[in-house]
Amino acid sequence: MKTLSNEVWIKPDFRCEFGKNISIGNNVYINLGCIILDCAEVIIGNHVLIVPSLGIYAVNHGFDPEERIAGACMGTPVYIEDNVWISGDVKILAGVTIGEGSIIGGWQHCYKKHSSKSYRRWEPMQGNPSNYKRK
């Protein structure tokens, strides 16, 4: 791990690609079956709760077929800000920022939308594709 702060709990079957690009803040709980492909930086803030089967993929293959055949991969950072709760079986793709205080409901696929790459602060998300749910 690049940075592993205090009071971090990581349940078994945690897997990562390199580990050297992952930073985890204080008071973070990562439940069973987390996979992080950290070809680029992955930063998890403070006071983050993660339910089982999270996938964070800070990498993507080339879009051009010839690039894919040649093995091209592109890394783009993923940021999870402070006070976030991520529910079960969520997938977070390259280039996404989960804003402070967000709640990401189960079975979400969080991906870069249009020109924005952030999920708003203090907003619950639900459904697939993700939609903001009023409090």
Coordinates of N, CA, C and O in Angstrom, one line a residue, residues 4-11 23-31 44-50 80-84:
L4 N -1.4 3.6 4.3 CA -2.4 2.9 5.1 C -2.4 3.6 6.4 O -1.5 3.4 7.2
S5 N -3.5 4.3 6.7 CA -3.6 5.1 7.9 C -4.1 4.2 9.1 O -4.1 3.0 9.0
N6 N -4.5 4.9 10.2 CA -4.9 4.2 11.4 C -6.3 3.7 11.3 O -7.1 4.3 10.6
E7 N -6.6 2.7 12.1 CA -7.9 2.1 12.2 C -8.5 1.7 10.9 O -9.6 2.2 10.5
V8 N -7.8 0.9 10.2 CA -8.2 0.4 8.9 C -8.5 -1.1 9.1 O -7.6 -1.8 9.5
W9 N -9.7 -1.6 8.7 CA -10.0 -3.0 8.7 C -10.3 -3.5 7.3 O -11.1 -2.9 6.6
I10 N -9.6 -4.5 6.9 CA -9.7 -5.1 5.6 C -10.0 -6.6 5.8 O -9.2 -7.3 6.3
K11 N -11.2 -7.0 5.4 CA -11.6 -8.4 5.5 C -10.9 -9.3 4.5 O -10.4 -8.8 3.5
S23 N -4.0 4.4 -1.5 CA -3.9 5.1 -0.3 C -5.3 5.0 0.4 O -6.3 5.3 -0.1
I24 N -5.2 4.6 1.7 CA -6.4 4.4 2.5 C -6.3 5.3 3.8 O -5.4 5.3 4.5
G25 N -7.4 6.1 4.0 CA -7.5 7.1 5.1 C -7.8 6.4 6.4 O -7.8 5.1 6.5
N26 N -8.1 7.2 7.4 CA -8.4 6.7 8.8 C -9.8 6.2 8.9 O -10.7 6.7 8.2
N27 N -10.0 5.2 9.8 CA -11.3 4.7 10.1 C -12.0 4.2 8.9 O -13.1 4.6 8.6
V28 N -11.4 3.3 8.2 CA -12.0 2.7 6.9 C -12.2 1.2 7.2 O -11.4 0.5 7.7
Y29 N -13.4 0.8 6.7 CA -13.8 -0.6 6.8 C -14.0 -1.2 5.4 O -14.9 -0.7 4.7
I30 N -13.3 -2.2 5.0 CA -13.4 -2.8 3.7 C -13.8 -4.2 4.0 O -13.1 -5.0 4.5
N31 N -15.1 -4.6 3.6 CA -15.6 -5.9 3.8 C -15.1 -6.9 2.8 O -14.3 -6.6 2.0
I44 N -8.8 6.3 -1.1 CA -10.0 6.1 -0.3 C -9.8 7.0 1.0 O -8.8 6.9 1.7
G45 N -10.8 8.0 1.2 CA -10.7 9.0 2.2 C -10.9 8.4 3.6 O -10.9 7.2 3.8
N46 N -11.2 9.3 4.6 CA -11.4 8.9 6.0 C -12.9 8.5 6.2 O -13.8 9.1 5.5
H47 N -13.2 7.6 7.1 CA -14.5 7.3 7.6 C -15.3 6.7 6.4 O -16.5 7.1 6.2
V48 N -14.8 5.8 5.7 CA -15.4 5.2 4.6 C -15.8 3.7 4.9 O -15.0 3.0 5.5
L49 N -17.1 3.4 4.6 CA -17.6 2.0 4.9 C -17.8 1.4 3.5 O -18.6 1.9 2.7
I50 N -17.3 0.2 3.4 CA -17.4 -0.6 2.1 C -18.0 -2.0 2.4 O -17.4 -2.7 3.2
I80 N -12.3 8.3 -3.7 CA -13.5 8.1 -2.8 C -13.2 9.1 -1.7 O -12.3 8.9 -0.9
E81 N -14.0 10.1 -1.6 CA -13.8 11.1 -0.6 C -14.3 10.7 0.8 O -14.8 9.6 1.0
D82 N -14.2 11.5 1.8 CA -14.5 11.2 3.2 C -16.0 10.9 3.4 O -16.8 11.4 2.7
N83 N -16.2 10.1 4.4 CA -17.6 9.9 4.9 C -18.5 9.2 3.9 O -19.7 9.5 3.8
V84 N -18.0 8.3 3.1 CA -18.8 7.7 2.0 C -19.2 6.3 2.5 O -18.4 5.6 3.2

